[in-house]
Amino acid sequence: DQQVKQNSPSLSVQEGRISILNCDYTNSMFDYFLWYKKYPAEGPTFLISISSIKDKNEDGRFTVFLNKSAKHLSLHIVPSQPGDSAVYFCAASIQGAQKLVFGQGTRLTINP
Amino acid sequence: GAVVSQHPSRVICKSGTSVKIECRSLDFQATTMFWYRQFPKQSLMLMATSNEGSKATYEQGVEKDKFLINHASLTLSTLTVTSAHPEDSSFYICSAPLAGSWNNEQFFGPGTRLTVL
């Protein structure tokens, strides 16, 4: 049972344009949603997160939007840069339980 | 920010041998650590939760006798892959949350690439 889904395995975007990565979830108990970025042969690094009581969180070029009724969140990167090329994982957790449930990941490629 | 290290970064071993992977939180204490494995082009699969001072909690389908976890101190957890076989070849990653983190953020180690011949 895949509680967190990233249905796009890959995404290719022109440098300078907006990258939009999507994530859907099924468990309405999730309280927090996090985005991680991962380069090959490295551990994931934290990017940005959002609490379920909010619908938007922004940090520099990164913005996460949460639509609780649709059980959907998205990560917007603007403007996209070549260094953003990586695999992006969406993750969710429940307050009081430290476990993270990860989506399958989306490989983002930024083309010059 | 919090730093988590793993050792070794890569290991190649013969089938039937055991391999130990260390995960350390360098600048914070972690009563809980998590062990994941990642197959090529796949997601991070949680294997087990390592608990300092008590037994690890394993996810469904993970053999606890094959993947031995020891949380020896507040900064060290070890994963031992016993009697390794080629199908155990994978990328193993550990993580640790900061106590009191509002969003359950976890800090990940750099990973260990295990290749079993």
XYZ file of C-alpha atoms in Angstrom:
229
model
C 0.000 0.000 0.000
C 1.750 3.117 -1.267
C 0.631 5.882 1.075
C 2.742 8.541 -0.645
C 2.918 8.590 -4.418
C 4.949 10.527 -6.906
C 3.480 9.520 -10.227
C 6.051 11.207 -12.442
C 9.326 9.277 -12.411
C 11.072 12.020 -14.345
C 10.721 15.663 -15.348
C 12.777 17.773 -17.713
C 12.706 21.588 -17.479
C 14.517 24.405 -19.218
C 16.922 26.429 -17.106
C 15.224 29.564 -15.788
C 11.727 28.105 -16.037
C 9.549 26.795 -13.235
C 9.816 23.169 -12.110
C 6.716 21.666 -10.541
C 6.976 18.333 -8.759
C 3.822 16.637 -7.569
C 3.000 14.291 -4.729
C -0.228 12.591 -3.634
C -1.006 10.858 -0.391
C -3.770 8.650 0.938
C -3.438 8.837 4.719
C -5.396 11.798 6.112
C -3.549 11.387 9.429
C -0.327 12.848 8.039
C 0.586 16.071 9.816
C 3.812 17.055 8.108
C 5.094 16.865 4.582
C 8.728 17.200 3.625
C 10.689 17.412 0.414
C 14.167 15.953 0.132
C 16.688 16.246 -2.665
C 19.057 13.410 -3.461
C 22.123 13.168 -5.645
C 23.415 9.750 -6.786
C 25.375 7.828 -4.151
C 24.559 10.395 -1.479
C 22.036 10.616 1.320
C 18.959 12.821 0.893
C 19.145 16.419 2.044
C 16.198 18.311 3.451
C 14.719 21.062 1.301
C 11.480 22.358 2.700
C 8.491 21.193 4.682
C 4.918 22.171 5.425
C 2.522 21.521 8.250
C -0.956 20.235 7.459
C -2.443 23.395 8.984
C -0.885 25.504 6.242
C -1.407 25.568 2.513
C 1.826 27.235 1.445
C 5.396 27.549 2.625
C 8.095 29.462 0.795
C 11.858 29.450 1.152
C 13.799 31.310 -1.481
C 13.317 29.637 -4.862
C 11.344 26.785 -3.298
C 7.648 26.857 -2.508
C 5.518 23.967 -1.336
C 1.753 24.005 -1.765
C -0.602 21.723 0.116
C -4.174 20.915 -0.904
C -5.577 18.843 1.933
C -8.954 18.217 0.343
C -7.247 16.714 -2.692
C -4.509 15.069 -0.593
C -2.002 16.635 -2.945
C 1.124 18.688 -2.554
C 3.551 20.192 -4.988
C 7.021 21.664 -4.924
C 7.709 24.665 -7.127
C 11.251 25.667 -7.991
C 11.672 28.983 -9.738
C 13.851 29.847 -11.467
C 15.238 26.360 -12.091
C 19.016 26.042 -12.141
C 21.297 23.267 -13.442
C 22.303 22.426 -9.864
C 18.687 21.532 -9.149
C 19.067 18.394 -11.258
C 18.576 15.554 -8.765
C 15.966 13.112 -7.524
C 13.303 14.719 -5.350
C 11.462 12.727 -2.711
C 8.232 13.705 -1.077
C 7.796 12.379 2.480
C 5.051 12.479 5.083
C 4.847 11.879 8.789
C 2.407 11.809 11.662
C 2.966 13.909 14.764
C 4.342 11.778 17.568
C 5.650 9.142 15.157
C 9.088 10.014 13.857
C 8.904 7.695 10.857
C 8.849 9.219 7.409
C 6.945 7.614 4.551
C 8.577 8.351 1.212
C 7.240 8.586 -2.299
C 9.024 6.894 -5.183
C 10.929 9.997 -6.201
C 10.999 12.184 -9.318
C 14.189 12.685 -11.271
C 14.420 16.353 -12.254
C 16.714 17.354 -15.084
C 17.358 21.023 -15.768
C 18.482 21.650 -19.327
C 20.726 24.620 -20.131
C 22.885 21.844 10.854
C 22.926 18.336 12.265
C 25.423 15.942 10.679
C 25.121 12.200 10.319
C 28.025 10.100 9.111
C 28.208 6.544 7.833
C 31.119 4.179 7.565
C 32.157 2.636 5.284
C 30.965 4.525 2.228
C 31.285 1.424 0.091
C 32.082 -2.197 0.754
C 32.537 -5.237 -1.427
C 32.328 -8.630 0.201
C 32.061 -12.283 -0.677
C 28.789 -14.142 -0.397
C 28.327 -15.652 3.055
C 30.315 -13.055 4.969
C 28.910 -10.464 7.373
C 29.226 -6.733 6.942
C 28.852 -4.046 9.592
C 27.781 -0.507 8.752
C 28.089 2.298 11.289
C 25.857 5.345 11.572
C 26.902 8.219 13.809
C 25.236 11.478 14.750
C 28.205 13.839 15.012
C 26.848 16.914 16.746
C 23.646 15.776 18.388
C 22.268 12.856 20.328
C 19.818 10.497 18.705
C 17.782 8.073 20.764
C 16.219 6.910 17.520
C 17.833 6.231 14.178
C 16.363 4.782 11.020
C 17.842 2.398 8.476
C 16.761 2.478 4.845
C 17.782 0.663 1.709
C 17.452 1.909 -1.814
C 17.546 -0.211 -4.956
C 18.447 1.438 -8.256
C 15.754 3.834 -9.455
C 13.540 3.001 -6.512
C 12.353 4.748 -3.407
C 13.838 4.700 0.062
C 12.472 1.670 1.859
C 12.460 1.857 5.643
C 13.984 -1.313 7.057
C 13.953 -0.705 10.781
C 13.902 1.788 13.598
C 16.930 1.636 15.867
C 16.195 2.498 19.496
C 18.933 3.356 21.981
C 18.789 0.984 24.919
C 16.136 -1.294 23.488
C 15.424 -3.613 20.598
C 15.066 -2.365 17.080
C 11.669 -2.294 15.440
C 11.629 -3.954 12.027
C 9.305 -3.213 9.141
C 7.185 -5.964 7.709
C 9.159 -8.307 5.498
C 12.581 -7.396 6.903
C 14.404 -10.336 8.499
C 15.635 -9.261 11.910
C 18.062 -12.177 12.146
C 19.655 -11.165 8.878
C 19.839 -7.433 9.505
C 21.103 -7.050 13.058
C 20.790 -3.605 14.550
C 22.549 -2.390 17.662
C 22.070 1.113 19.058
C 25.058 1.133 21.378
C 25.001 4.764 22.414
C 23.155 8.024 21.841
C 25.353 8.728 18.826
C 25.947 5.323 17.249
C 23.799 2.708 15.562
C 25.173 -0.242 13.634
C 23.584 -2.426 10.983
C 25.136 -5.841 10.408
C 24.156 -7.722 7.289
C 24.765 -11.338 8.242
C 25.599 -14.045 5.736
C 25.297 -11.576 2.911
C 24.102 -12.731 -0.499
C 24.148 -10.952 -3.875
C 20.502 -9.947 -3.475
C 21.521 -7.923 -0.408
C 23.567 -5.655 -2.657
C 22.025 -2.231 -2.261
C 22.533 1.312 -1.031
C 21.976 1.486 2.723
C 21.218 4.835 4.316
C 20.684 5.791 7.939
C 18.978 8.833 9.349
C 18.350 10.464 12.683
C 15.770 13.015 13.788
C 16.570 15.942 16.028
C 14.717 15.735 19.319
C 11.912 18.263 19.438
C 11.890 18.821 15.681
C 8.506 20.323 14.781
C 8.260 18.615 11.408
C 9.918 15.246 12.123
C 12.787 16.247 9.852
C 15.439 13.565 9.617
C 19.101 14.062 8.841
C 20.539 11.457 6.546
C 23.955 9.924 6.343
C 25.783 9.775 3.006
C 24.911 6.122 2.512
C 26.861 2.875 2.147
C 27.049 1.008 -1.138
C 27.170 -2.727 -0.434
C 28.152 -5.094 -3.199
C 28.045 -8.817 -2.479
C 29.908 -10.963 -4.974
